Every structure is written in C-alpha cells, then in structure tokens.
Amino acid sequence: MRRRTRSHSTFSAGRTARPGCASAPAVTSSSGSSGAMALKPREIHLTTPISEEDVRGLRLLDRVYLSGTLWGIRDANLRRHLDEGVPLPDGVDYHDHPVLHEGSGYRRRDDGEWELTSGMGATTSTRMERWMSELITRYQCRVIWGKGGLREGSTRACREQGCVYVNTVGGAAAYYDERVKIRNVFWPDLTSQAVLELEVVNYGPGIVTIDCHGNNHNLQVLEQARDRRAARPANGAPR
C-alpha cells in the first residue's frame, strides 16, 4: 500500500501544505542570518516507510507526528553495531524509517508482551553525535528524533542523505506514552539500551530543528547568543 504523507497548515484553515516537494526554502541560513522567506510552521503527519522526497519538503520549526514503525536506539547498541562491527539483528532495518534517541524503561510481562515502566521520552542526542553521520549515511534513516539537537557533522549528513532532526517536547513523555507500543526488543542483553521496535500512532508533536538544507536551528540560536554577548561592552550593559 502506498504510504501517505499528510500535512495541514496550523495557521491557515483550508490550505494544505506539501511536504513532499523536492526542496523547501530555508527559514534561516546555517550561519543564522535571516532567509528570503519567513514561513510559518506547519503540522506534518508522516507514515512509515518515509521517503527522501517526504522529508526534503520539511522546514525548520514544522511540527511533526509519526505513525508506523519507530526504532529506539541508545549509546550501547550504536557502539556494538558501528564501533564493534556487530551486524544488526535479523528484523532490524533503519532504511527509510525514523529512529528515536530513547530514554525509557520497560519490562517483559508474564504473557510475553513488553510494557513501558517509565515515560517514552527522548534522551540527550549530543551523546550520540559521533555515530549519527555514519548511521544516516549507511541506512538513509529519514528522521532522527531526540532531545537537545545535534552538531555540524550530523547536519551535513542530513543535507546530503535527506534526513531531518526532530526535537522532542520537554516534559511530554507521559503524553507520548499513549501513542507508542513496544513491538519487539533486540539485543536484550543490553537491558535498557537494547534496540526497540516501536509501533506508534500520531507520535508527537516534535519540532524540526535540523532540515535537509543545511539549517540547524539549535546552532543558529547558539551563534546568535554568542553574537549578542560579544556585542555587549566590557561593563556588560547593552549598547
């Protein structure tokens, strides 16, 4: 069945945005300067598998919801696979799918099903920066969902391969829980850092903070803050 990517403008009733277009105008440049167009965020619904075309049309600060398969990854399973060279288990495939830097607790019930024991929120993404370029390039995963943003290397990989970074909404783990189910756990010997196969329905919202065009919102904000600080006189008073 053909996947569908739906987008709805949250600001203009009756108008439908098109995230599947080949390219999207940048809201700001990677250096933090204002772009030619200031576009309002949209509400975007993505269903897996996700194509490169689907994400090339996303813009900074768009609000994203996911349905389908979402892979939960952590430091230990990335280290095992990418540093130690251990192949992914049968049944794990990140191609054209989103991955989540997850920080949840879970257990297996007596009936064999898996359940969450803590909120299905995101963990800090910068801890996994050193693996992300390779993961994006090798598997063309289309969405990285996490907390706190990623750095320059991941931004380049997103631009080259067609991937976006989506920042979780802080404090909303309990809200996300209602939209996620653990389908399977791979490498369970890694306990809380196993690979999770998650089934999600309208998982979100999350905010696009790295797009496919070299724009990184978090780095832009950091650069702007540094510029403002540098512009202050020695006594600290604003000019």
mmCIF file of C-alpha atoms in Angstrom:
data_model
loop_
_atom_site.group_PDB
_atom_site.id
_atom_site.type_symbol
_atom_site.label_atom_id
_atom_site.label_comp_id
_atom_site.label_asym_id
_atom_site.label_seq_id
_atom_site.Cartn_x
_atom_site.Cartn_y
_atom_site.Cartn_z
ATOM 1 C CA MET A 1 0.000 0.000 0.000
ATOM 2 C CA ARG A 2 1.335 3.414 -0.949
ATOM 3 C CA ARG A 3 2.415 5.439 2.046
ATOM 4 C CA ARG A 4 0.750 8.763 2.580
ATOM 5 C CA THR A 5 2.315 11.919 3.879
ATOM 6 C CA ARG A 6 -0.232 14.421 5.075
ATOM 7 C CA SER A 7 0.449 17.977 6.042
ATOM 8 C CA HIS A 8 -2.004 20.505 7.397
ATOM 9 C CA SER A 9 -1.329 24.169 7.913
ATOM 10 C CA THR A 10 -1.959 25.016 11.560
ATOM 11 C CA PHE A 11 -2.362 28.699 10.739
ATOM 12 C CA SER A 12 -4.476 28.822 7.594
ATOM 13 C CA ALA A 13 -7.690 26.834 7.585
ATOM 14 C CA GLY A 14 -8.459 25.113 4.322
ATOM 15 C CA ARG A 15 -4.920 25.312 2.937
ATOM 16 C CA THR A 16 -2.813 22.188 2.624
ATOM 17 C CA ALA A 17 0.976 22.322 2.718
ATOM 18 C CA ARG A 18 3.034 19.932 0.603
ATOM 19 C CA PRO A 19 5.950 18.320 2.459
ATOM 20 C CA GLY A 20 6.647 16.026 -0.472
ATOM 21 C CA CYS A 21 8.062 18.727 -2.718
ATOM 22 C CA ALA A 22 11.635 18.373 -3.957
ATOM 23 C CA SER A 23 13.008 21.271 -1.967
ATOM 24 C CA ALA A 24 11.942 23.808 0.614
ATOM 25 C CA PRO A 25 13.047 27.391 1.153
ATOM 26 C CA ALA A 26 15.233 27.811 4.201
ATOM 27 C CA VAL A 27 13.801 29.758 7.097
ATOM 28 C CA THR A 28 17.297 30.877 8.084
ATOM 29 C CA SER A 29 20.736 30.091 6.811
ATOM 30 C CA SER A 30 23.145 27.786 8.633
ATOM 31 C CA SER A 31 25.057 30.865 9.754
ATOM 32 C CA GLY A 32 21.954 32.183 11.499
ATOM 33 C CA SER A 33 21.123 35.019 9.097
ATOM 34 C CA SER A 34 17.544 35.599 8.024
ATOM 35 C CA GLY A 35 16.439 33.911 4.824
ATOM 36 C CA ALA A 36 14.462 35.433 1.998
ATOM 37 C CA MET A 37 11.197 33.975 3.274
ATOM 38 C CA ALA A 38 9.854 33.710 6.816
ATOM 39 C CA LEU A 39 7.449 30.778 6.739
ATOM 40 C CA LYS A 40 5.069 29.752 9.480
ATOM 41 C CA PRO A 41 5.378 26.263 10.996
ATOM 42 C CA ARG A 42 3.053 23.573 9.685
ATOM 43 C CA GLU A 43 1.636 20.391 11.191
ATOM 44 C CA ILE A 44 3.074 17.394 9.318
ATOM 45 C CA HIS A 45 1.941 13.754 9.622
ATOM 46 C CA LEU A 46 4.416 11.131 8.381
ATOM 47 C CA THR A 47 3.682 7.423 7.973
ATOM 48 C CA THR A 48 6.495 4.881 7.633
ATOM 49 C CA PRO A 49 8.281 3.997 5.472
ATOM 50 C CA ILE A 50 9.335 7.593 4.811
ATOM 51 C CA SER A 51 10.909 8.610 1.505
ATOM 52 C CA GLU A 52 13.607 11.191 0.878
ATOM 53 C CA GLU A 53 11.007 13.216 -1.012
ATOM 54 C CA ASP A 54 8.801 13.231 2.082
ATOM 55 C CA VAL A 55 11.424 14.930 4.255
ATOM 56 C CA ARG A 56 13.030 17.235 1.670
ATOM 57 C CA GLY A 57 9.948 19.443 1.917
ATOM 58 C CA LEU A 58 10.071 19.852 5.698
ATOM 59 C CA ARG A 59 11.095 23.210 7.129
ATOM 60 C CA LEU A 60 12.608 24.338 10.390
ATOM 61 C CA LEU A 61 10.056 24.505 13.213
ATOM 62 C CA ASP A 62 7.451 22.362 11.426
ATOM 63 C CA ARG A 63 5.530 20.214 13.919
ATOM 64 C CA VAL A 64 5.835 16.527 13.133
ATOM 65 C CA TYR A 65 3.738 13.482 14.067
ATOM 66 C CA LEU A 66 4.793 9.905 13.256
ATOM 67 C CA SER A 67 2.767 6.742 12.624
ATOM 68 C CA GLY A 68 4.155 3.293 11.866
ATOM 69 C CA THR A 69 7.494 1.806 12.948
ATOM 70 C CA LEU A 70 9.919 3.848 15.054
ATOM 71 C CA TRP A 71 13.285 2.377 16.111
ATOM 72 C CA GLY A 72 14.577 3.156 19.612
ATOM 73 C CA ILE A 73 18.376 3.444 19.764
ATOM 74 C CA ARG A 74 20.898 4.235 22.507
ATOM 75 C CA ASP A 75 24.644 4.562 23.062
ATOM 76 C CA ALA A 76 25.326 0.888 23.769
ATOM 77 C CA ASN A 77 23.572 -0.558 20.722
ATOM 78 C CA LEU A 78 25.182 2.057 18.456
ATOM 79 C CA ARG A 79 28.589 1.223 19.903
ATOM 80 C CA ARG A 80 28.053 -2.502 19.380
ATOM 81 C CA HIS A 81 26.967 -2.083 15.781
ATOM 82 C CA LEU A 82 29.089 0.801 14.478
ATOM 83 C CA ASP A 83 32.234 0.575 16.643
ATOM 84 C CA GLU A 84 32.459 -3.176 17.163
ATOM 85 C CA GLY A 85 31.060 -4.090 13.749
ATOM 86 C CA VAL A 86 28.356 -6.449 15.003
ATOM 87 C CA PRO A 87 25.616 -6.754 12.324
ATOM 88 C CA LEU A 88 22.150 -5.609 13.256
ATOM 89 C CA PRO A 89 19.870 -8.448 14.382
ATOM 90 C CA ASP A 90 17.532 -10.006 11.836
ATOM 91 C CA GLY A 91 14.390 -7.912 11.663
ATOM 92 C CA VAL A 92 16.088 -4.574 12.394
ATOM 93 C CA ASP A 93 16.181 -2.208 9.423
ATOM 94 C CA TYR A 94 16.567 1.553 9.714
ATOM 95 C CA HIS A 95 16.252 2.221 5.967
ATOM 96 C CA ASP A 96 13.634 4.912 5.244
ATOM 97 C CA HIS A 97 12.494 4.892 8.871
ATOM 98 C CA PRO A 98 12.721 7.213 11.870
ATOM 99 C CA VAL A 99 14.944 6.483 14.866
ATOM 100 C CA LEU A 100 14.450 7.731 18.408
ATOM 101 C CA HIS A 101 17.190 8.521 20.932
ATOM 102 C CA GLU A 102 15.062 6.961 23.620
ATOM 103 C CA GLY A 103 15.448 7.037 27.357
ATOM 104 C CA SER A 104 12.648 4.809 28.624
ATOM 105 C CA GLY A 105 12.304 1.873 30.967
ATOM 106 C CA TYR A 106 10.465 -1.315 30.016
ATOM 107 C CA ARG A 107 9.929 -4.924 31.037
ATOM 108 C CA ARG A 108 8.515 -8.166 29.703
ATOM 109 C CA ARG A 109 5.250 -9.262 31.256
ATOM 110 C CA ASP A 110 4.355 -12.825 32.157
ATOM 111 C CA ASP A 111 2.342 -13.116 28.935
ATOM 112 C CA GLY A 112 5.452 -12.313 26.877
ATOM 113 C CA GLU A 113 4.367 -8.815 25.877
ATOM 114 C CA TRP A 114 6.551 -5.780 26.527
ATOM 115 C CA GLU A 115 5.377 -2.772 28.506
ATOM 116 C CA LEU A 116 6.789 0.592 29.478
ATOM 117 C CA THR A 117 7.796 1.192 33.079
ATOM 118 C CA SER A 118 8.704 4.848 32.547
ATOM 119 C CA GLY A 119 7.803 7.522 30.033
ATOM 120 C CA MET A 120 8.751 7.006 26.378
ATOM 121 C CA GLY A 121 10.669 10.246 26.134
ATOM 122 C CA ALA A 122 13.907 11.127 24.382
ATOM 123 C CA THR A 123 17.423 11.210 25.783
ATOM 124 C CA THR A 124 20.169 13.723 25.002
ATOM 125 C CA SER A 125 21.209 13.415 21.371
ATOM 126 C CA THR A 126 24.659 15.003 21.576
ATOM 127 C CA ARG A 127 25.943 11.877 23.347
ATOM 128 C CA MET A 128 25.289 10.021 20.096
ATOM 129 C CA GLU A 129 26.616 12.668 17.717
ATOM 130 C CA ARG A 130 29.729 10.651 16.849
ATOM 131 C CA TRP A 131 27.630 7.835 15.357
ATOM 132 C CA MET A 132 24.890 9.787 13.623
ATOM 133 C CA SER A 133 26.658 10.709 10.374
ATOM 134 C CA GLU A 134 27.519 7.074 9.720
ATOM 135 C CA LEU A 135 24.052 5.858 10.681
ATOM 136 C CA ILE A 136 22.332 8.391 8.413
ATOM 137 C CA THR A 137 24.688 7.683 5.513
ATOM 138 C CA ARG A 138 24.599 3.902 5.795
ATOM 139 C CA TYR A 139 20.851 3.486 6.288
ATOM 140 C CA GLN A 140 19.255 6.681 4.959
ATOM 141 C CA CYS A 141 17.106 6.864 8.069
ATOM 142 C CA ARG A 142 14.809 9.800 7.426
ATOM 143 C CA VAL A 143 14.057 11.201 10.872
ATOM 144 C CA ILE A 144 16.239 11.430 13.984
ATOM 145 C CA TRP A 145 14.016 12.145 16.983
ATOM 146 C CA GLY A 146 15.758 13.238 20.162
ATOM 147 C CA LYS A 147 16.459 15.926 22.726
ATOM 148 C CA GLY A 148 18.841 18.863 22.634
ATOM 149 C CA GLY A 149 19.929 18.787 18.999
ATOM 150 C CA LEU A 150 22.943 17.539 17.024
ATOM 151 C CA ARG A 151 26.108 19.164 15.711
ATOM 152 C CA GLU A 152 27.715 20.071 12.380
ATOM 153 C CA GLY A 153 28.586 16.536 11.257
ATOM 154 C CA SER A 154 25.016 15.326 11.576
ATOM 155 C CA THR A 155 23.746 18.494 9.894
ATOM 156 C CA ARG A 156 25.902 17.748 6.832
ATOM 157 C CA ALA A 157 24.717 14.135 6.719
ATOM 158 C CA CYS A 158 21.088 15.272 6.918
ATOM 159 C CA ARG A 159 21.625 17.599 3.967
ATOM 160 C CA GLU A 160 23.469 15.008 1.863
ATOM 161 C CA GLN A 161 21.246 11.996 2.564
ATOM 162 C CA GLY A 162 17.809 13.518 3.131
ATOM 163 C CA CYS A 163 17.125 13.344 6.858
ATOM 164 C CA VAL A 164 15.717 15.716 9.477
ATOM 165 C CA TYR A 165 16.250 16.036 13.201
ATOM 166 C CA VAL A 166 13.109 16.442 15.289
ATOM 167 C CA ASN A 167 13.349 17.779 18.823
ATOM 168 C CA THR A 168 11.044 16.262 21.403
ATOM 169 C CA VAL A 169 8.776 18.450 23.504
ATOM 170 C CA GLY A 170 10.219 18.525 27.004
ATOM 171 C CA GLY A 171 8.130 17.094 29.815
ATOM 172 C CA ALA A 172 5.692 15.319 27.477
ATOM 173 C CA ALA A 173 6.838 11.703 27.970
ATOM 174 C CA ALA A 174 3.555 10.641 29.584
ATOM 175 C CA TYR A 175 1.663 12.186 26.663
ATOM 176 C CA TYR A 176 3.861 10.307 24.169
ATOM 177 C CA ASP A 177 3.276 7.046 26.082
ATOM 178 C CA GLU A 178 -0.326 6.966 24.925
ATOM 179 C CA ARG A 179 0.847 6.777 21.315
ATOM 180 C CA VAL A 180 3.514 4.066 21.477
ATOM 181 C CA LYS A 181 3.707 0.308 21.933
ATOM 182 C CA ILE A 182 6.832 -1.863 22.189
ATOM 183 C CA ARG A 183 6.571 -4.452 19.436
ATOM 184 C CA ASN A 184 9.938 -6.150 19.938
ATOM 185 C CA VAL A 185 13.268 -5.850 21.764
ATOM 186 C CA PHE A 186 16.580 -6.757 20.088
ATOM 187 C CA TRP A 187 19.857 -7.364 21.933
ATOM 188 C CA PRO A 188 18.022 -7.641 25.269
ATOM 189 C CA ASP A 189 21.363 -8.337 26.983
ATOM 190 C CA LEU A 190 21.915 -4.578 26.712
ATOM 191 C CA THR A 191 18.933 -4.191 29.074
ATOM 192 C CA SER A 192 17.763 -0.555 28.952
ATOM 193 C CA GLN A 193 19.971 0.125 25.909
ATOM 194 C CA ALA A 194 18.597 -2.594 23.645
ATOM 195 C CA VAL A 195 17.223 -1.784 20.187
ATOM 196 C CA LEU A 196 13.469 -1.220 20.436
ATOM 197 C CA GLU A 197 10.978 -1.764 17.645
ATOM 198 C CA LEU A 198 8.139 0.609 18.464
ATOM 199 C CA GLU A 199 4.699 0.886 16.940
ATOM 200 C CA VAL A 200 3.478 4.482 17.063
ATOM 201 C CA VAL A 201 0.275 6.286 16.140
ATOM 202 C CA ASN A 202 0.438 10.080 15.813
ATOM 203 C CA TYR A 203 3.568 10.106 17.966
ATOM 204 C CA GLY A 204 4.330 13.739 18.606
ATOM 205 C CA PRO A 205 4.410 16.590 18.357
ATOM 206 C CA GLY A 206 8.086 17.136 17.713
ATOM 207 C CA ILE A 207 9.762 20.220 16.244
ATOM 208 C CA VAL A 208 12.060 20.106 13.194
ATOM 209 C CA THR A 209 15.346 21.728 14.274
ATOM 210 C CA ILE A 210 17.630 20.348 11.523
ATOM 211 C CA ASP A 211 16.266 20.262 7.987
ATOM 212 C CA CYS A 212 17.598 18.719 4.759
ATOM 213 C CA HIS A 213 19.061 22.003 3.529
ATOM 214 C CA GLY A 214 21.873 22.631 5.998
ATOM 215 C CA ASN A 215 19.853 24.612 8.545
ATOM 216 C CA ASN A 216 20.355 23.809 12.237
ATOM 217 C CA HIS A 217 18.065 25.830 14.495
ATOM 218 C CA ASN A 218 19.890 24.998 17.738
ATOM 219 C CA LEU A 219 23.270 26.057 16.335
ATOM 220 C CA GLN A 220 21.711 29.234 14.937
ATOM 221 C CA VAL A 221 20.323 30.169 18.349
ATOM 222 C CA LEU A 222 23.703 29.457 19.961
ATOM 223 C CA GLU A 223 25.506 31.620 17.397
ATOM 224 C CA GLN A 224 23.029 34.463 17.838
ATOM 225 C CA ALA A 225 23.502 34.321 21.625
ATOM 226 C CA ARG A 226 27.280 34.492 21.196
ATOM 227 C CA ASP A 227 26.937 37.458 18.837
ATOM 228 C CA ARG A 228 24.769 39.327 21.338
ATOM 229 C CA ARG A 229 27.227 38.602 24.121
ATOM 230 C CA ALA A 230 30.160 39.781 22.006
ATOM 231 C CA ALA A 231 28.278 42.991 21.192
ATOM 232 C CA ARG A 232 27.999 43.968 24.843
ATOM 233 C CA PRO A 233 30.535 46.494 26.188
ATOM 234 C CA ALA A 234 33.010 45.460 28.852
ATOM 235 C CA ASN A 235 30.739 46.603 31.711
ATOM 236 C CA GLY A 236 28.005 44.245 30.498
ATOM 237 C CA ALA A 237 25.429 46.957 29.815
ATOM 238 C CA PRO A 238 23.598 46.699 26.481
ATOM 239 C CA ARG A 239 24.600 49.232 23.851
#
